Amino acid sequence: MRVPLSWLREYVDLAADATPEDVLAAMVTVGFEEEDVHRFEISGPVVVGQVVSLEGEPQSNGKTINWCQVDVGEANGGIRGIVCGAHNFIAGDKVVVTLPGAVLPGPFPIAARKTYGHVSDGMIASARELGLGDEHNGILVLADLGIDAPVGTDAISLLGLDDVAVEINVTPDRGYAFSLRGVAREYSHATGATFRDPAERDFAELQPGSGHTAVVDDAAPIRGRVGASEFVTRVVRDVDPSRPTPPWMIARLSLAGMRSLGILIDITNYVMLELGQPLHGYDLDKLAGGITVRRATAGETMTTLDGQERTLHVEDLLITDESGPIGLAGVMGGGTTEMSDTTHNVLIEAAIFDPITIARTARRHKLPSEASKRFERGVDPLVPFVAARRAADLMVEFAGGTLTEEGGALFAEVFVADIELPTGFVQGLIGVDYTDAEIEGALATIGADVTETDAGWTVIPPTWRPDLTDKWSLAEEVARIHGLDRIPSVLPTPPSGRGLTAHQQGRRRVSDALAAAGFVETPSFPFTTEADNDLHGSASGEHLPSIRLANALDGSAPFLRRSLIPGLLQTAHRNISRGLTDLALFETGVVFLPEPGVEYGTDEVPPLGARPSDETLAALNASIPPQHRHVAVLLTGNVVARQPGRAAEPAGLSEALDAARVIAAAAGVDIDVVQGQRAALHPGRTGVLSVGDTEVGYVGELHPDVASGADLPGRATVLELDLDGVLALADARAVAASLSTFPAATQDVSLVLGADAPAGDVRAALTEGAGKLLEAIRLVDDYRGEGLAEGEKSLTFALRFRADDRTLTAAEATEAKLAGVAVASERFGATLRD
């Protein structure tokens, strides 16, 4: 909300020397965020001048210019010669003259310059050049605005161009602050300055008369709330739409962010900004019969003021006459009855519309407006009568109209529910020892009716505060009025047993460990194609059920993912296209795994205004597919860049396996790998990852066709684990291993065995046979070639032995090693390699 300070001063005592920054600081203390300060981009000297003479001089280009002698006052140099191309003024007219040194909006600096054979010592300005609207058909003649100021008067202050506006951010629950009335009241709360309510008028003078009472025919109210609860009309006849809008009004509207659109529309906008009540003016002579407020029918259309023909929804609320729709209620008027240059009689409408109806219509038609912004937040139901009369008075004063006894009023009794506020509740909730007088004073200050009871107070909130619905919101108001800085900075003591769950802690440990190992986390959208789900979501690539979104963000990817790999491939492709080729990426996220034969989703959407029943919630939960949290890794390019004296080291399967070990260590499990097959991975370069006997994921090199399809140059290695499954298999309690103070004994063993024997199973056999003295085992070589028979391979393992209570001898280490070899020999026919 932009608030011109000259306008604010009319309703609250603002110090003469108060700066915009002072006003913003005061508004911050009552809970509003400051946004900006707005000024007219104009500086002087800009003065009132009087045309002494003008001579038309035809030019060779067919244009005729006026060589003018303009009196700008003795203090400004007396009479100056100025070239002007406009012809809408005569000698004797008073105009606005921008002298050399002035700067107009643009910025457009003014200087004496030679043109058309003369030295033009300044410029006679138009309204648009001054920032007072879009009118540029001629220069601004002050008599047309009803202004007769002395020659030499400062025109900047005369036209209100020295005003300044502050902009504050209005939260959705405080729609009353979308008005000068509301902001002035809040400034009064912040500073204690005297507030003058512009809506405080004698109700007797607000009665609109009869003859134009609207009819509300709402056969399908949303949530039982009729679309229009009030509809006030006033009639002003014999207006002159050609009259100019006063410059002070144009200046205020401009600073508030609105363009001047003619005196009649400017007045309705001005009153809306002043009181927060949106208004609409109809050309009375274009109305056909009486006004009816109703819901649209299926397939009905109308043309709004922006010239767009819109197909309406049955929830849309319409203003209609006998000809059909003439307005989209609370959002935008129709083109058939709009006020124009030919309007002579005006019907002013001030109504209260259902906020939910207006909000849905504005979003449905992508048509946000200043009116809908206020209606959807709630408008004071007591202000329509005041606003209609205020607009009518301004049309009489500035458009030459005559206020008639014609009009109409449809309204319902305004009922505001009272709220019980117990004694001690505010102090206990906020943590400040407010006195009872402070609580009563704060609530009275915001306009509430406070009655003391035995248990505390009964509070009736003001009609302009629909956000005050319970004792908690009242307590917040007390804290806001007395200053949020009074609330002590005390950290609450968390109850025992609260905090992150074991699974949450495990997920964080895994993510932190991968990041510490040099991987970059790249979250992605959970949307993909059905083909990618089939390829990466199953081992064999067969078709599996996927969840298709009814209203997908991207029509080319309407399915929820079964795997994290497609998202990592897209991220890698994007980075490689930007020259980043050495990538180590990871993501933790949810995948969606619907079960075959089960129907998911529902067409039954519960209303937003009420809590669904337990049965409805159970049905909604049942309509959601199983969601598992996975972790995935992708490596491509080099793991070590080329350096002087060192060749580049490409990332491969070993680095992916290292990532699996990092995850295992962080999760608190041991992960084993055996050779496997997956449709998306390279045959022979794929491993299945398991924790004990439970398969938890896979690792491997992408199939060349898949890598090529993703536009990845060279090789790419991926890893994906069911993170929830891994954490479920981890011990609930992590026990730190004690560090032995005795030295380790290291030995290697090379085994010759069949080429089809899985290295992981051989490693497990060695581990089992070696017993508890074996501290670590690592595969260091897989040899197949000269010296071995066809179908054989040699696996070399590095072994580390250690005892907790003594230094091992070489004989003890060898004995443990040979025990492991014996088990491997029994299971796989392994022999020691010579």
JSON list of N, CA, C and O in Angstrom, two decimals, residues 189 434 436-448 450 474 477-482:
[
{"chain": "A", "resi": 189, "resn": "HIS", "atom": "N", "xyz": [-1.94, 4.31, 16.40]},
{"chain": "A", "resi": 189, "resn": "HIS", "atom": "CA", "xyz": [-1.58, 3.30, 17.40]},
{"chain": "A", "resi": 189, "resn": "HIS", "atom": "C", "xyz": [-0.08, 3.35, 17.70]},
{"chain": "A", "resi": 189, "resn": "HIS", "atom": "O", "xyz": [0.33, 3.16, 18.86]},
{"chain": "A", "resi": 434, "resn": "TYR", "atom": "N", "xyz": [1.65, -7.77, 31.45]},
{"chain": "A", "resi": 434, "resn": "TYR", "atom": "CA", "xyz": [0.79, -6.64, 31.17]},
{"chain": "A", "resi": 434, "resn": "TYR", "atom": "C", "xyz": [-0.20, -6.45, 32.34]},
{"chain": "A", "resi": 434, "resn": "TYR", "atom": "O", "xyz": [-0.70, -7.42, 32.92]},
{"chain": "A", "resi": 436, "resn": "ASP", "atom": "N", "xyz": [-3.93, -5.22, 33.75]},
{"chain": "A", "resi": 436, "resn": "ASP", "atom": "CA", "xyz": [-5.28, -5.30, 33.18]},
{"chain": "A", "resi": 436, "resn": "ASP", "atom": "C", "xyz": [-5.62, -4.02, 32.43]},
{"chain": "A", "resi": 436, "resn": "ASP", "atom": "O", "xyz": [-6.30, -4.06, 31.39]},
{"chain": "A", "resi": 437, "resn": "ALA", "atom": "N", "xyz": [-5.15, -2.89, 32.93]},
{"chain": "A", "resi": 437, "resn": "ALA", "atom": "CA", "xyz": [-5.42, -1.62, 32.25]},
{"chain": "A", "resi": 437, "resn": "ALA", "atom": "C", "xyz": [-4.75, -1.58, 30.88]},
{"chain": "A", "resi": 437, "resn": "ALA", "atom": "O", "xyz": [-5.32, -1.06, 29.91]},
{"chain": "A", "resi": 438, "resn": "GLU", "atom": "N", "xyz": [-3.55, -2.14, 30.79]},
{"chain": "A", "resi": 438, "resn": "GLU", "atom": "CA", "xyz": [-2.86, -2.17, 29.50]},
{"chain": "A", "resi": 438, "resn": "GLU", "atom": "C", "xyz": [-3.60, -3.05, 28.50]},
{"chain": "A", "resi": 438, "resn": "GLU", "atom": "O", "xyz": [-3.71, -2.70, 27.32]},
{"chain": "A", "resi": 439, "resn": "ILE", "atom": "N", "xyz": [-4.12, -4.17, 28.96]},
{"chain": "A", "resi": 439, "resn": "ILE", "atom": "CA", "xyz": [-4.85, -5.07, 28.06]},
{"chain": "A", "resi": 439, "resn": "ILE", "atom": "C", "xyz": [-6.13, -4.39, 27.58]},
{"chain": "A", "resi": 439, "resn": "ILE", "atom": "O", "xyz": [-6.44, -4.37, 26.37]},
{"chain": "A", "resi": 440, "resn": "GLU", "atom": "N", "xyz": [-6.89, -3.83, 28.51]},
{"chain": "A", "resi": 440, "resn": "GLU", "atom": "CA", "xyz": [-8.13, -3.15, 28.13]},
{"chain": "A", "resi": 440, "resn": "GLU", "atom": "C", "xyz": [-7.82, -1.97, 27.21]},
{"chain": "A", "resi": 440, "resn": "GLU", "atom": "O", "xyz": [-8.54, -1.74, 26.22]},
{"chain": "A", "resi": 441, "resn": "GLY", "atom": "N", "xyz": [-6.79, -1.20, 27.53]},
{"chain": "A", "resi": 441, "resn": "GLY", "atom": "CA", "xyz": [-6.45, -0.04, 26.71]},
{"chain": "A", "resi": 441, "resn": "GLY", "atom": "C", "xyz": [-6.05, -0.41, 25.29]},
{"chain": "A", "resi": 441, "resn": "GLY", "atom": "O", "xyz": [-6.45, 0.25, 24.33]},
{"chain": "A", "resi": 442, "resn": "ALA", "atom": "N", "xyz": [-5.25, -1.48, 25.15]},
{"chain": "A", "resi": 442, "resn": "ALA", "atom": "CA", "xyz": [-4.83, -1.91, 23.82]},
{"chain": "A", "resi": 442, "resn": "ALA", "atom": "C", "xyz": [-6.01, -2.33, 22.97]},
{"chain": "A", "resi": 442, "resn": "ALA", "atom": "O", "xyz": [-6.12, -1.98, 21.79]},
{"chain": "A", "resi": 443, "resn": "LEU", "atom": "N", "xyz": [-6.93, -3.11, 23.56]},
{"chain": "A", "resi": 443, "resn": "LEU", "atom": "CA", "xyz": [-8.08, -3.58, 22.79]},
{"chain": "A", "resi": 443, "resn": "LEU", "atom": "C", "xyz": [-9.04, -2.43, 22.46]},
{"chain": "A", "resi": 443, "resn": "LEU", "atom": "O", "xyz": [-9.63, -2.41, 21.37]},
{"chain": "A", "resi": 444, "resn": "ALA", "atom": "N", "xyz": [-9.18, -1.49, 23.38]},
{"chain": "A", "resi": 444, "resn": "ALA", "atom": "CA", "xyz": [-10.01, -0.33, 23.09]},
{"chain": "A", "resi": 444, "resn": "ALA", "atom": "C", "xyz": [-9.37, 0.53, 22.00]},
{"chain": "A", "resi": 444, "resn": "ALA", "atom": "O", "xyz": [-10.07, 1.12, 21.16]},
{"chain": "A", "resi": 445, "resn": "THR", "atom": "N", "xyz": [-8.06, 0.60, 22.00]},
{"chain": "A", "resi": 445, "resn": "THR", "atom": "CA", "xyz": [-7.36, 1.40, 21.00]},
{"chain": "A", "resi": 445, "resn": "THR", "atom": "C", "xyz": [-7.62, 0.90, 19.59]},
{"chain": "A", "resi": 445, "resn": "THR", "atom": "O", "xyz": [-7.79, 1.70, 18.65]},
{"chain": "A", "resi": 446, "resn": "ILE", "atom": "N", "xyz": [-7.66, -0.40, 19.40]},
{"chain": "A", "resi": 446, "resn": "ILE", "atom": "CA", "xyz": [-7.88, -0.93, 18.05]},
{"chain": "A", "resi": 446, "resn": "ILE", "atom": "C", "xyz": [-9.35, -0.88, 17.64]},
{"chain": "A", "resi": 446, "resn": "ILE", "atom": "O", "xyz": [-9.70, -1.28, 16.52]},
{"chain": "A", "resi": 447, "resn": "GLY", "atom": "N", "xyz": [-10.22, -0.41, 18.55]},
{"chain": "A", "resi": 447, "resn": "GLY", "atom": "CA", "xyz": [-11.62, -0.24, 18.21]},
{"chain": "A", "resi": 447, "resn": "GLY", "atom": "C", "xyz": [-12.54, -1.30, 18.75]},
{"chain": "A", "resi": 447, "resn": "GLY", "atom": "O", "xyz": [-13.73, -1.34, 18.39]},
{"chain": "A", "resi": 448, "resn": "ALA", "atom": "N", "xyz": [-12.04, -2.18, 19.62]},
{"chain": "A", "resi": 448, "resn": "ALA", "atom": "CA", "xyz": [-12.87, -3.25, 20.16]},
{"chain": "A", "resi": 448, "resn": "ALA", "atom": "C", "xyz": [-13.73, -2.73, 21.32]},
{"chain": "A", "resi": 448, "resn": "ALA", "atom": "O", "xyz": [-13.37, -1.78, 22.02]},
{"chain": "A", "resi": 450, "resn": "VAL", "atom": "N", "xyz": [-14.88, -3.63, 24.87]},
{"chain": "A", "resi": 450, "resn": "VAL", "atom": "CA", "xyz": [-14.37, -4.49, 25.93]},
{"chain": "A", "resi": 450, "resn": "VAL", "atom": "C", "xyz": [-15.25, -4.36, 27.17]},
{"chain": "A", "resi": 450, "resn": "VAL", "atom": "O", "xyz": [-15.48, -3.25, 27.66]},
{"chain": "A", "resi": 474, "resn": "LEU", "atom": "N", "xyz": [-6.40, -11.86, 19.83]},
{"chain": "A", "resi": 474, "resn": "LEU", "atom": "CA", "xyz": [-6.50, -10.69, 20.71]},
{"chain": "A", "resi": 474, "resn": "LEU", "atom": "C", "xyz": [-5.21, -10.49, 21.49]},
{"chain": "A", "resi": 474, "resn": "LEU", "atom": "O", "xyz": [-4.74, -9.35, 21.66]},
{"chain": "A", "resi": 477, "resn": "GLU", "atom": "N", "xyz": [-2.72, -8.80, 19.39]},
{"chain": "A", "resi": 477, "resn": "GLU", "atom": "CA", "xyz": [-2.96, -7.37, 19.26]},
{"chain": "A", "resi": 477, "resn": "GLU", "atom": "C", "xyz": [-2.43, -6.60, 20.46]},
{"chain": "A", "resi": 477, "resn": "GLU", "atom": "O", "xyz": [-1.87, -5.51, 20.32]},
{"chain": "A", "resi": 478, "resn": "VAL", "atom": "N", "xyz": [-2.61, -7.16, 21.66]},
{"chain": "A", "resi": 478, "resn": "VAL", "atom": "CA", "xyz": [-2.08, -6.49, 22.86]},
{"chain": "A", "resi": 478, "resn": "VAL", "atom": "C", "xyz": [-0.57, -6.35, 22.75]},
{"chain": "A", "resi": 478, "resn": "VAL", "atom": "O", "xyz": [0.01, -5.29, 23.03]},
{"chain": "A", "resi": 479, "resn": "ALA", "atom": "N", "xyz": [0.10, -7.44, 22.32]},
{"chain": "A", "resi": 479, "resn": "ALA", "atom": "CA", "xyz": [1.56, -7.40, 22.18]},
{"chain": "A", "resi": 479, "resn": "ALA", "atom": "C", "xyz": [1.97, -6.40, 21.12]},
{"chain": "A", "resi": 479, "resn": "ALA", "atom": "O", "xyz": [2.97, -5.68, 21.27]},
{"chain": "A", "resi": 480, "resn": "ARG", "atom": "N", "xyz": [1.21, -6.34, 20.02]},
{"chain": "A", "resi": 480, "resn": "ARG", "atom": "CA", "xyz": [1.57, -5.45, 18.92]},
{"chain": "A", "resi": 480, "resn": "ARG", "atom": "C", "xyz": [1.41, -3.98, 19.34]},
{"chain": "A", "resi": 480, "resn": "ARG", "atom": "O", "xyz": [2.29, -3.14, 19.04]},
{"chain": "A", "resi": 481, "resn": "ILE", "atom": "N", "xyz": [0.33, -3.66, 20.00]},
{"chain": "A", "resi": 481, "resn": "ILE", "atom": "CA", "xyz": [0.08, -2.27, 20.38]},
{"chain": "A", "resi": 481, "resn": "ILE", "atom": "C", "xyz": [1.08, -1.78, 21.42]},
{"chain": "A", "resi": 481, "resn": "ILE", "atom": "O", "xyz": [1.57, -0.64, 21.37]},
{"chain": "A", "resi": 482, "resn": "HIS", "atom": "N", "xyz": [1.44, -2.63, 22.36]},
{"chain": "A", "resi": 482, "resn": "HIS", "atom": "CA", "xyz": [2.37, -2.21, 23.42]},
{"chain": "A", "resi": 482, "resn": "HIS", "atom": "C", "xyz": [3.83, -2.43, 23.04]},
{"chain": "A", "resi": 482, "resn": "HIS", "atom": "O", "xyz": [4.72, -2.16, 23.85]}
]
